[in-house]
Amino acid sequence: MSGLIVLMVIALLLVVAAIVWGIVALVRRQQYIGSIRERGWSFVNSPTFDAVARLSNPPFGVGFVRKPDDQITGMTATGRPFQVIEYKSAYWSGWVGMVTLSRRLPELWITGGETAPRYGILAHGVVAPAQLGPGWQVGAMDPAFAHEVMTSELCVQLNALAAGQPGVNLGVDGDQIVVLNPPRKELDQLGVWLEQLGAIAAAIDATPLDHWIQPEPEPRLRFYHHPDWYWIGADDNLLQYTPVKGGGYGHRTDEVIRGRDGDGPPFVAFKHHWKTSHTESYTDSNGNTQTRTVVNNHSEAILGFQLPARMPQLSVGPKGFRNGISFESEAFNDRFAVSSADTKFAYDVIHPRQMEYLMATPGAPFRIVEDWVWFTPGEHSQPAIAFCSAYLRGFLGWVPRFVWRNLGLPDTPYPSAESTPVS
């Protein structure tokens, strides 16, 4: 009995300690917020997504799970708007600080010290100016922009920002200079850091870069290097015409994305959720037989691309256990199973150059149903959508012109990037 009493006392002490810790944390948080406001800055506990919606470079613009949290906003001593915000995604979480530039510029990446490039960056490496010293890396989609923007004055300001810091991870995202891991806990240090960031912005603003100005994007959730993708969220009307699994109940959609890449076909991608339930028997602690209802949750990734004309049914996938139409390439037949409601159509579309493309660029299985191409991507993710989009665009580029004409179009809507499509 005494042992039980000891355990109860320990449990009570733990509860009291947790309550005290919670009160202390709350008081400290309120003091921190009060100090922010005493500086003339603003604090928002739960900012809307508009706070970061115009940003599209990592850590923004990547993935479907994106959540801004605590936000500090204000102006630097020179009147330059800034914000410091907590941001969480499927690929990164932490704090970000940023100040505003006078122009929207191409993406630029500068890292130095104990830091690493951000997840998903597609920029090309550029030789860093010698004035920066060792350990710095610079990246840009166009090296010419990097060479113009990396002035002597900018190098001076970057070294000033790096002084006393373990590392610098800076990027230009439109009209924002975005830096990871600001010293946000100590407000005096944060104030100095923001002024240094403002000096970097001033150095960039002073450089003649007007010929690099980028257009203003539409005000919507954006995706890195996919300017024509946009977020829908939920659209259960999709369940009426997409090939979702039937049965069960509670069918719904989420993470709905629409868009297209370049001149490729427009797509819709989403997650489909539903439930099934069954009754099972079990024996309770008294040895009596009882029944209970077990609910199972299910989900699947749906990805479809809409074509400009209806096509005969055609499916392309790995050989597996299925047999399909036999083509003249045994190597292709060993790897792929192709089926179609129109064998001639299959032969017209899967010609030798198309077989070469499919074998060189293996992708997810897909099937053409009227004017839609439905993929089985295996996952609902930004990389999966991007890969299937590029893969299908390449496939469509090798569909001969006469096939499109037979379908009622004047010419191929998807010219091959490699050469003129088969006539």
CSV table of C-alpha atoms in Angstrom, one decimal:
chain,number,residue,atom,x,y,z
A,1,MET,CA,0.0,0.0,0.0
A,2,SER,CA,2.9,2.4,0.9
A,3,GLY,CA,4.3,1.8,-2.6
A,4,LEU,CA,1.1,2.9,-4.2
A,5,ILE,CA,1.0,6.0,-2.0
A,6,VAL,CA,4.5,6.9,-3.2
A,7,LEU,CA,3.6,6.5,-6.8
A,8,MET,CA,0.5,8.7,-6.3
A,9,VAL,CA,2.6,11.4,-4.6
A,10,ILE,CA,5.2,11.2,-7.5
A,11,ALA,CA,2.4,11.5,-10.1
A,12,LEU,CA,0.9,14.5,-8.2
A,13,LEU,CA,4.2,16.2,-8.1
A,14,LEU,CA,4.7,15.6,-11.8
A,15,VAL,CA,1.3,17.2,-12.5
A,16,VAL,CA,2.1,20.2,-10.3
A,17,ALA,CA,5.5,20.6,-12.0
A,18,ALA,CA,3.9,20.5,-15.4
A,19,ILE,CA,1.3,23.1,-14.4
A,20,VAL,CA,4.0,25.4,-12.9
A,21,TRP,CA,6.2,25.0,-16.0
A,22,GLY,CA,3.2,25.8,-18.2
A,23,ILE,CA,2.5,29.0,-16.2
A,24,VAL,CA,6.1,30.0,-16.4
A,25,ALA,CA,6.2,29.4,-20.2
A,26,LEU,CA,3.0,31.4,-20.6
A,27,VAL,CA,4.3,34.3,-18.6
A,28,ARG,CA,7.6,34.3,-20.5
A,29,ARG,CA,5.8,34.2,-23.8
A,30,GLN,CA,3.6,37.2,-22.8
A,31,GLN,CA,6.7,39.1,-21.7
A,32,TYR,CA,8.3,38.3,-25.0
A,33,ILE,CA,5.3,39.5,-27.0
A,34,GLY,CA,5.2,42.6,-24.8
A,35,SER,CA,8.8,43.4,-25.6
A,36,ILE,CA,8.1,42.9,-29.3
A,37,ARG,CA,5.3,45.5,-29.2
A,38,GLU,CA,7.4,47.9,-27.1
A,39,ARG,CA,9.7,48.1,-30.1
A,40,GLY,CA,6.9,49.2,-32.3
A,41,TRP,CA,6.7,45.8,-34.0
A,42,SER,CA,3.6,43.7,-34.4
A,43,PHE,CA,3.0,40.1,-33.2
A,44,VAL,CA,0.4,37.7,-34.7
A,45,ASN,CA,-0.1,34.4,-32.9
A,46,SER,CA,-1.8,32.6,-35.9
A,47,PRO,CA,-1.1,34.4,-39.1
A,48,THR,CA,-3.1,33.5,-42.3
A,49,PHE,CA,-1.4,31.9,-45.2
A,50,ASP,CA,-1.4,35.2,-46.9
A,51,ALA,CA,1.8,36.0,-44.9
A,52,VAL,CA,3.8,33.7,-47.1
A,53,ALA,CA,1.5,33.0,-50.1
A,54,ARG,CA,3.6,35.1,-52.5
A,55,LEU,CA,6.8,33.2,-51.7
A,56,SER,CA,7.6,30.2,-53.9
A,57,ASN,CA,11.2,29.2,-53.3
A,58,PRO,CA,12.2,26.7,-50.6
A,59,PRO,CA,11.3,26.3,-47.8
A,60,PHE,CA,8.2,27.8,-49.3
A,61,GLY,CA,6.6,26.5,-52.5
A,62,VAL,CA,7.4,22.9,-51.6
A,63,GLY,CA,4.9,20.2,-50.6
A,64,PHE,CA,1.2,20.4,-49.7
A,65,VAL,CA,1.5,20.7,-45.9
A,66,ARG,CA,2.4,24.3,-45.2
A,67,LYS,CA,1.7,26.1,-41.9
A,68,PRO,CA,2.9,29.6,-40.9
A,69,ASP,CA,2.8,30.3,-37.2
A,70,ASP,CA,4.1,33.0,-34.8
A,71,GLN,CA,4.8,36.2,-36.9
A,72,ILE,CA,6.7,39.4,-36.1
A,73,THR,CA,6.4,42.3,-38.5
A,74,GLY,CA,7.7,45.8,-38.6
A,75,MET,CA,10.0,48.3,-40.3
A,76,THR,CA,13.8,48.6,-40.1
A,77,ALA,CA,15.4,51.9,-39.1
A,78,THR,CA,15.5,52.8,-42.8
A,79,GLY,CA,11.8,52.1,-43.3
A,80,ARG,CA,12.2,48.7,-45.0
A,81,PRO,CA,9.4,46.2,-44.2
A,82,PHE,CA,10.4,43.0,-42.5
A,83,GLN,CA,8.8,39.9,-41.1
A,84,VAL,CA,10.1,37.0,-38.9
A,85,ILE,CA,7.9,34.0,-39.0
A,86,GLU,CA,7.8,30.4,-37.9
A,87,TYR,CA,7.0,28.1,-40.8
A,88,LYS,CA,6.4,24.3,-41.0
A,89,SER,CA,6.1,22.0,-44.0
A,90,ALA,CA,6.6,18.3,-44.7
A,91,TYR,CA,10.2,19.1,-45.6
A,92,TRP,CA,11.4,21.8,-43.2
A,93,SER,CA,10.4,23.6,-40.0
A,94,GLY,CA,11.9,26.5,-38.3
A,95,TRP,CA,12.1,30.3,-38.3
A,96,VAL,CA,12.6,32.6,-41.3
A,97,GLY,CA,13.4,36.2,-41.5
A,98,MET,CA,13.0,38.5,-44.5
A,99,VAL,CA,13.1,42.1,-45.7
A,100,THR,CA,11.6,43.6,-48.8
A,101,LEU,CA,13.4,44.6,-52.0
A,102,SER,CA,12.3,47.3,-54.3
A,103,ARG,CA,12.0,44.9,-57.3
A,104,ARG,CA,11.0,41.3,-57.9
A,105,LEU,CA,14.2,39.5,-59.0
A,106,PRO,CA,15.2,36.0,-60.1
A,107,GLU,CA,16.0,33.4,-57.5
A,108,LEU,CA,19.5,33.6,-55.9
A,109,TRP,CA,21.0,31.4,-53.2
A,110,ILE,CA,23.9,32.3,-51.0
A,111,THR,CA,25.2,30.1,-48.2
A,112,GLY,CA,28.2,30.3,-45.9
A,113,GLY,CA,29.5,28.8,-42.7
A,114,GLU,CA,27.7,25.9,-40.9
A,115,THR,CA,24.7,25.6,-43.2
A,116,ALA,CA,23.6,23.5,-46.2
A,117,PRO,CA,21.6,24.2,-49.4
A,118,ARG,CA,17.8,24.1,-48.8
A,119,TYR,CA,15.8,21.0,-49.8
A,120,GLY,CA,14.6,21.0,-53.4
A,121,ILE,CA,16.7,23.8,-54.9
A,122,LEU,CA,17.3,23.5,-58.6
A,123,ALA,CA,19.7,26.4,-59.1
A,124,HIS,CA,23.1,26.0,-60.8
A,125,GLY,CA,26.3,26.6,-58.8
A,126,VAL,CA,28.2,29.8,-59.5
A,127,VAL,CA,31.7,30.6,-58.4
A,128,ALA,CA,31.5,32.8,-55.3
A,129,PRO,CA,33.4,36.2,-55.5
A,130,ALA,CA,36.9,35.9,-53.9
A,131,GLN,CA,36.0,38.9,-51.7
A,132,LEU,CA,33.5,36.7,-49.7
A,133,GLY,CA,36.3,34.4,-48.6
A,134,PRO,CA,36.3,30.6,-48.2
A,135,GLY,CA,33.2,28.5,-47.5
A,136,TRP,CA,30.7,30.5,-49.4
A,137,GLN,CA,28.4,29.1,-52.1
A,138,VAL,CA,26.3,30.9,-54.7
A,139,GLY,CA,23.5,29.5,-56.8
A,140,ALA,CA,21.2,30.9,-59.5
A,141,MET,CA,19.1,29.6,-62.4
A,142,ASP,CA,21.0,32.2,-64.6
A,143,PRO,CA,24.7,32.6,-63.8
A,144,ALA,CA,24.6,36.0,-65.5
A,145,PHE,CA,22.2,37.3,-62.8
A,146,ALA,CA,24.4,36.0,-60.0
A,147,HIS,CA,27.5,37.7,-61.5
A,148,GLU,CA,25.7,41.1,-61.8
A,149,VAL,CA,24.1,41.0,-58.3
A,150,MET,CA,27.2,39.8,-56.4
A,151,THR,CA,28.8,43.2,-56.1
A,152,SER,CA,31.7,44.3,-53.9
A,153,GLU,CA,29.2,46.1,-51.6
A,154,LEU,CA,27.0,43.1,-51.3
A,155,CYS,CA,30.0,40.9,-50.3
A,156,VAL,CA,30.9,43.4,-47.6
A,157,GLN,CA,27.3,43.3,-46.2
A,158,LEU,CA,27.2,39.5,-46.4
A,159,ASN,CA,30.4,39.2,-44.4
A,160,ALA,CA,29.0,41.6,-41.8
A,161,LEU,CA,25.8,39.4,-41.5
A,162,ALA,CA,27.9,36.3,-41.1
A,163,ALA,CA,30.1,37.8,-38.3
A,164,GLY,CA,29.2,36.1,-35.0
A,165,GLN,CA,26.8,33.7,-36.7
A,166,PRO,CA,27.3,30.0,-37.2
A,167,GLY,CA,26.1,30.2,-40.8
A,168,VAL,CA,24.2,32.2,-43.4
A,169,ASN,CA,21.5,30.7,-45.5
A,170,LEU,CA,20.1,33.5,-47.7
A,171,GLY,CA,17.9,33.5,-50.8
A,172,VAL,CA,16.1,36.0,-53.0
A,173,ASP,CA,12.5,35.1,-53.5
A,174,GLY,CA,10.7,37.6,-55.7
A,175,ASP,CA,10.9,40.9,-53.8
A,176,GLN,CA,12.0,39.3,-50.5
A,177,ILE,CA,15.4,38.5,-49.1
A,178,VAL,CA,14.7,35.4,-47.1
A,179,VAL,CA,17.2,34.0,-44.5
A,180,LEU,CA,16.8,30.9,-42.4
A,181,ASN,CA,17.3,30.8,-38.6
A,182,PRO,CA,17.1,34.4,-37.5
A,183,PRO,CA,18.2,35.1,-33.9
A,184,ARG,CA,14.6,35.7,-32.8
A,185,LYS,CA,14.9,34.7,-29.1
A,186,GLU,CA,17.0,37.8,-28.2
A,187,LEU,CA,15.2,40.8,-29.5
A,188,ASP,CA,18.2,43.1,-29.3
A,189,GLN,CA,20.2,40.7,-31.4
A,190,LEU,CA,17.3,40.3,-33.8
A,191,GLY,CA,17.1,44.1,-34.2
A,192,VAL,CA,20.7,44.3,-35.2
A,193,TRP,CA,20.4,41.3,-37.5
A,194,LEU,CA,17.4,42.8,-39.3
A,195,GLU,CA,19.3,46.0,-39.9
A,196,GLN,CA,22.1,44.0,-41.4
A,197,LEU,CA,19.6,42.3,-43.6
A,198,GLY,CA,18.3,45.7,-44.6
A,199,ALA,CA,21.8,46.7,-45.6
A,200,ILE,CA,22.0,43.7,-47.8
A,201,ALA,CA,18.7,44.6,-49.4
A,202,ALA,CA,20.0,48.2,-49.9
A,203,ALA,CA,23.1,46.9,-51.7
A,204,ILE,CA,21.0,44.9,-54.1
A,205,ASP,CA,18.6,47.8,-54.6
A,206,ALA,CA,21.5,50.0,-55.5
A,207,THR,CA,22.7,47.7,-58.3
A,208,PRO,CA,21.3,48.4,-61.8
A,209,LEU,CA,19.1,45.2,-62.1
A,210,ASP,CA,15.9,46.6,-63.7
A,211,HIS,CA,16.4,44.4,-66.8
A,212,TRP,CA,16.0,41.4,-64.4
A,213,ILE,CA,12.7,42.4,-63.0
A,214,GLN,CA,10.2,39.5,-62.8
A,215,PRO,CA,6.4,39.8,-63.3
A,216,GLU,CA,4.1,39.9,-60.4
A,217,PRO,CA,2.5,36.5,-59.7
A,218,GLU,CA,-1.1,35.8,-59.1
A,219,PRO,CA,-2.1,36.0,-55.4
A,220,ARG,CA,-2.4,32.3,-54.7
A,221,LEU,CA,-0.5,29.5,-53.0
A,222,ARG,CA,2.5,28.8,-55.3
A,223,PHE,CA,4.8,25.9,-56.2
A,224,TYR,CA,8.5,26.1,-56.8
A,225,HIS,CA,9.3,26.1,-60.5
A,226,HIS,CA,5.7,25.3,-61.3
A,227,PRO,CA,4.1,28.8,-61.9
A,228,ASP,CA,0.9,27.3,-63.4
A,229,TRP,CA,0.1,25.0,-60.5
A,230,TYR,CA,-2.5,26.2,-58.0
A,231,TRP,CA,-4.0,24.9,-54.8
A,232,ILE,CA,-7.7,24.1,-54.5
A,233,GLY,CA,-7.8,22.2,-51.2
A,234,ALA,CA,-11.0,20.1,-51.4
A,235,ASP,CA,-13.3,19.5,-54.3
A,236,ASP,CA,-15.6,16.6,-53.8
A,237,ASN,CA,-17.2,17.1,-57.2
A,238,LEU,CA,-14.1,15.3,-58.5
A,239,LEU,CA,-15.5,12.1,-57.1
A,240,GLN,CA,-18.2,12.2,-59.8
A,241,TYR,CA,-15.9,11.7,-62.8
A,242,THR,CA,-12.5,10.5,-61.6
A,243,PRO,CA,-11.6,6.8,-61.3
A,244,VAL,CA,-11.7,6.6,-57.5
A,245,LYS,CA,-12.4,3.4,-55.7
A,246,GLY,CA,-16.0,2.7,-54.9
A,247,GLY,CA,-17.6,1.1,-51.9
A,248,GLY,CA,-17.5,2.1,-48.3
A,249,TYR,CA,-18.6,5.5,-47.1
A,250,GLY,CA,-17.4,9.0,-46.1
A,251,HIS,CA,-15.7,9.6,-49.5
A,252,ARG,CA,-13.9,13.0,-49.6
A,253,THR,CA,-11.0,14.7,-51.3
A,254,ASP,CA,-8.2,16.9,-50.0
A,255,GLU,CA,-4.9,18.4,-51.1
A,256,VAL,CA,-6.4,19.0,-54.6
A,257,ILE,CA,-3.9,20.6,-57.0
A,258,ARG,CA,-4.6,21.8,-60.5
A,259,GLY,CA,-2.3,23.2,-63.1
A,260,ARG,CA,0.0,22.3,-66.0
A,261,ASP,CA,3.7,22.5,-66.9
A,262,GLY,CA,4.5,24.6,-70.0
A,263,ASP,CA,2.6,23.4,-73.0
A,264,GLY,CA,1.8,20.0,-71.4
A,265,PRO,CA,-1.8,18.9,-70.7
A,266,PRO,CA,-3.6,20.3,-67.6
A,267,PHE,CA,-3.9,18.0,-64.7
A,268,VAL,CA,-5.8,17.4,-61.5
A,269,ALA,CA,-4.2,15.6,-58.5
A,270,PHE,CA,-5.7,14.9,-55.1
A,271,LYS,CA,-6.0,12.4,-52.3
A,272,HIS,CA,-9.2,10.4,-52.0
A,273,HIS,CA,-10.2,9.2,-48.6
A,274,TRP,CA,-13.0,6.8,-47.6
A,275,LYS,CA,-14.0,4.4,-44.8
A,276,THR,CA,-15.1,0.9,-44.5
A,277,SER,CA,-16.3,-0.9,-41.4
A,278,HIS,CA,-17.0,-4.4,-40.2
A,279,THR,CA,-18.2,-6.2,-37.1
A,280,GLU,CA,-16.0,-8.5,-35.2
A,281,SER,CA,-16.4,-10.7,-32.1
A,282,TYR,CA,-14.1,-10.6,-29.1
A,283,THR,CA,-14.1,-12.0,-25.6
A,284,ASP,CA,-14.3,-9.5,-22.7
A,285,SER,CA,-12.6,-9.8,-19.3
A,286,ASN,CA,-15.5,-11.8,-17.9
A,287,GLY,CA,-15.2,-14.4,-20.7
A,288,ASN,CA,-18.4,-13.2,-22.5
A,289,THR,CA,-18.5,-12.9,-26.2
A,290,GLN,CA,-19.1,-9.3,-27.4
A,291,THR,CA,-19.2,-7.6,-30.8
A,292,ARG,CA,-17.8,-4.3,-31.9
A,293,THR,CA,-17.6,-2.3,-35.1
A,294,VAL,CA,-14.2,-1.6,-36.5
A,295,VAL,CA,-13.7,1.3,-38.8
A,296,ASN,CA,-10.9,1.2,-41.4
A,297,ASN,CA,-9.6,4.4,-43.0
A,298,HIS,CA,-8.4,4.3,-46.6
A,299,SER,CA,-6.7,6.7,-49.0
A,300,GLU,CA,-5.4,6.7,-52.6
A,301,ALA,CA,-3.6,9.1,-54.8
A,302,ILE,CA,-5.4,10.2,-58.0
A,303,LEU,CA,-3.6,12.0,-60.8
A,304,GLY,CA,-5.2,12.7,-64.2
A,305,PHE,CA,-4.2,14.8,-67.3
A,306,GLN,CA,-6.9,16.1,-69.7
A,307,LEU,CA,-6.2,15.7,-73.4
A,308,PRO,CA,-7.5,18.0,-76.2
A,309,ALA,CA,-9.2,15.1,-78.0
A,310,ARG,CA,-10.7,11.7,-77.1
A,311,MET,CA,-8.6,8.7,-77.7
A,312,PRO,CA,-9.2,5.0,-77.8
A,313,GLN,CA,-8.5,3.2,-74.6
A,314,LEU,CA,-4.8,2.5,-74.1
A,315,SER,CA,-2.9,1.3,-71.0
A,316,VAL,CA,0.9,1.2,-70.5
A,317,GLY,CA,2.6,-0.4,-67.5
A,318,PRO,CA,5.2,-2.8,-66.4
A,319,LYS,CA,5.0,-6.4,-67.6
A,320,GLY,CA,4.3,-8.0,-64.3
A,321,PHE,CA,1.9,-10.9,-64.6
A,322,ARG,CA,-0.1,-9.3,-67.5
A,323,ASN,CA,0.3,-10.1,-71.1
A,324,GLY,CA,-0.4,-7.4,-73.7
A,325,ILE,CA,-0.1,-6.5,-77.3
A,326,SER,CA,3.1,-7.9,-78.8
A,327,PHE,CA,5.4,-5.4,-80.5
A,328,GLU,CA,8.4,-5.9,-82.7
A,329,SER,CA,10.8,-5.1,-79.9
A,330,GLU,CA,11.3,-8.2,-77.7
A,331,ALA,CA,13.1,-5.9,-75.1
A,332,PHE,CA,10.0,-3.7,-74.9
A,333,ASN,CA,7.7,-6.7,-74.7
A,334,ASP,CA,9.7,-8.1,-71.8
A,335,ARG,CA,9.4,-4.9,-69.8
A,336,PHE,CA,6.0,-3.5,-70.7
A,337,ALA,CA,2.4,-4.6,-71.0
A,338,VAL,CA,0.3,-2.6,-73.4
A,339,SER,CA,-3.4,-3.1,-73.9
A,340,SER,CA,-5.9,-1.2,-76.0
A,341,ALA,CA,-9.5,-1.4,-77.3
A,342,ASP,CA,-8.0,-0.5,-80.7
A,343,THR,CA,-4.9,-2.6,-81.6
A,344,LYS,CA,-4.1,-0.4,-84.7
A,345,PHE,CA,-4.2,2.7,-82.5
A,346,ALA,CA,-1.8,1.0,-80.1
A,347,TYR,CA,0.6,0.2,-83.0
A,348,ASP,CA,0.3,3.8,-84.3
A,349,VAL,CA,1.2,5.3,-80.9
A,350,ILE,CA,3.7,2.7,-79.7
A,351,HIS,CA,6.1,2.9,-82.6
A,352,PRO,CA,9.9,2.3,-82.4
A,353,ARG,CA,10.8,5.8,-81.3
A,354,GLN,CA,8.1,5.7,-78.6
A,355,MET,CA,9.4,2.4,-77.4
A,356,GLU,CA,12.8,3.8,-77.1
A,357,TYR,CA,11.5,6.7,-75.1
A,358,LEU,CA,9.5,4.5,-72.7
A,359,MET,CA,12.4,2.2,-72.1
A,360,ALA,CA,14.8,5.1,-71.5
A,361,THR,CA,12.4,7.0,-69.2
A,362,PRO,CA,10.4,4.5,-67.1
A,363,GLY,CA,7.5,6.0,-65.4
A,364,ALA,CA,4.3,5.2,-63.4
A,365,PRO,CA,1.7,3.0,-65.1
A,366,PHE,CA,-1.0,5.0,-67.0
A,367,ARG,CA,-4.2,4.5,-69.0
A,368,ILE,CA,-5.9,6.6,-71.5
A,369,VAL,CA,-9.7,6.7,-71.1
A,370,GLU,CA,-11.4,9.0,-73.6
A,371,ASP,CA,-9.8,12.5,-73.1
A,372,TRP,CA,-8.1,11.7,-69.8
A,373,VAL,CA,-4.8,10.0,-69.0
A,374,TRP,CA,-4.9,8.5,-65.5
A,375,PHE,CA,-1.7,7.6,-63.7
A,376,THR,CA,-1.1,5.3,-60.8
A,377,PRO,CA,1.6,7.4,-59.1
A,378,GLY,CA,1.8,5.5,-55.8
A,379,GLU,CA,1.9,8.7,-53.8
A,380,HIS,CA,0.4,12.1,-53.8
A,381,SER,CA,3.4,14.4,-53.8
A,382,GLN,CA,4.8,17.4,-55.6
A,383,PRO,CA,7.7,15.3,-57.1
A,384,ALA,CA,5.4,12.6,-58.2
A,385,ILE,CA,3.1,15.0,-60.0
A,386,ALA,CA,6.1,16.8,-61.6
A,387,PHE,CA,7.6,13.5,-62.8
A,388,CYS,CA,4.4,12.2,-64.3
A,389,SER,CA,3.8,15.5,-66.0
A,390,ALA,CA,7.2,15.5,-67.7
A,391,TYR,CA,6.9,11.8,-68.5
A,392,LEU,CA,3.5,12.2,-70.2
A,393,ARG,CA,4.6,15.3,-72.1
A,394,GLY,CA,7.5,13.3,-73.5
A,395,PHE,CA,5.1,10.4,-74.4
A,396,LEU,CA,2.6,12.7,-76.1
A,397,GLY,CA,5.5,14.4,-78.1
A,398,TRP,CA,6.1,11.1,-79.8
A,399,VAL,CA,2.5,10.5,-80.8
A,400,PRO,CA,2.6,10.9,-84.6
A,401,ARG,CA,0.9,13.8,-86.3
A,402,PHE,CA,-1.4,11.6,-88.4
A,403,VAL,CA,-2.8,10.2,-85.1
A,404,TRP,CA,-3.8,13.7,-83.9
A,405,ARG,CA,-5.3,14.5,-87.3
A,406,ASN,CA,-7.3,11.3,-87.2
A,407,LEU,CA,-8.6,12.5,-83.9
A,408,GLY,CA,-9.8,15.7,-85.5
A,409,LEU,CA,-7.0,18.1,-84.6
A,410,PRO,CA,-5.2,20.1,-87.3
A,411,ASP,CA,-1.7,19.1,-86.0
A,412,THR,CA,0.1,17.8,-83.0
A,413,PRO,CA,-0.6,19.9,-79.9
A,414,TYR,CA,2.6,18.6,-78.3
A,415,PRO,CA,5.7,18.9,-80.6
A,416,SER,CA,8.5,16.7,-79.6
A,417,ALA,CA,11.4,18.4,-77.8
A,418,GLU,CA,13.9,16.1,-79.5
A,419,SER,CA,12.9,16.3,-83.1
A,420,THR,CA,9.9,16.5,-85.4
A,421,PRO,CA,7.3,14.0,-84.4
A,422,VAL,CA,6.5,11.1,-86.7
A,423,SER,CA,4.2,12.2,-89.5
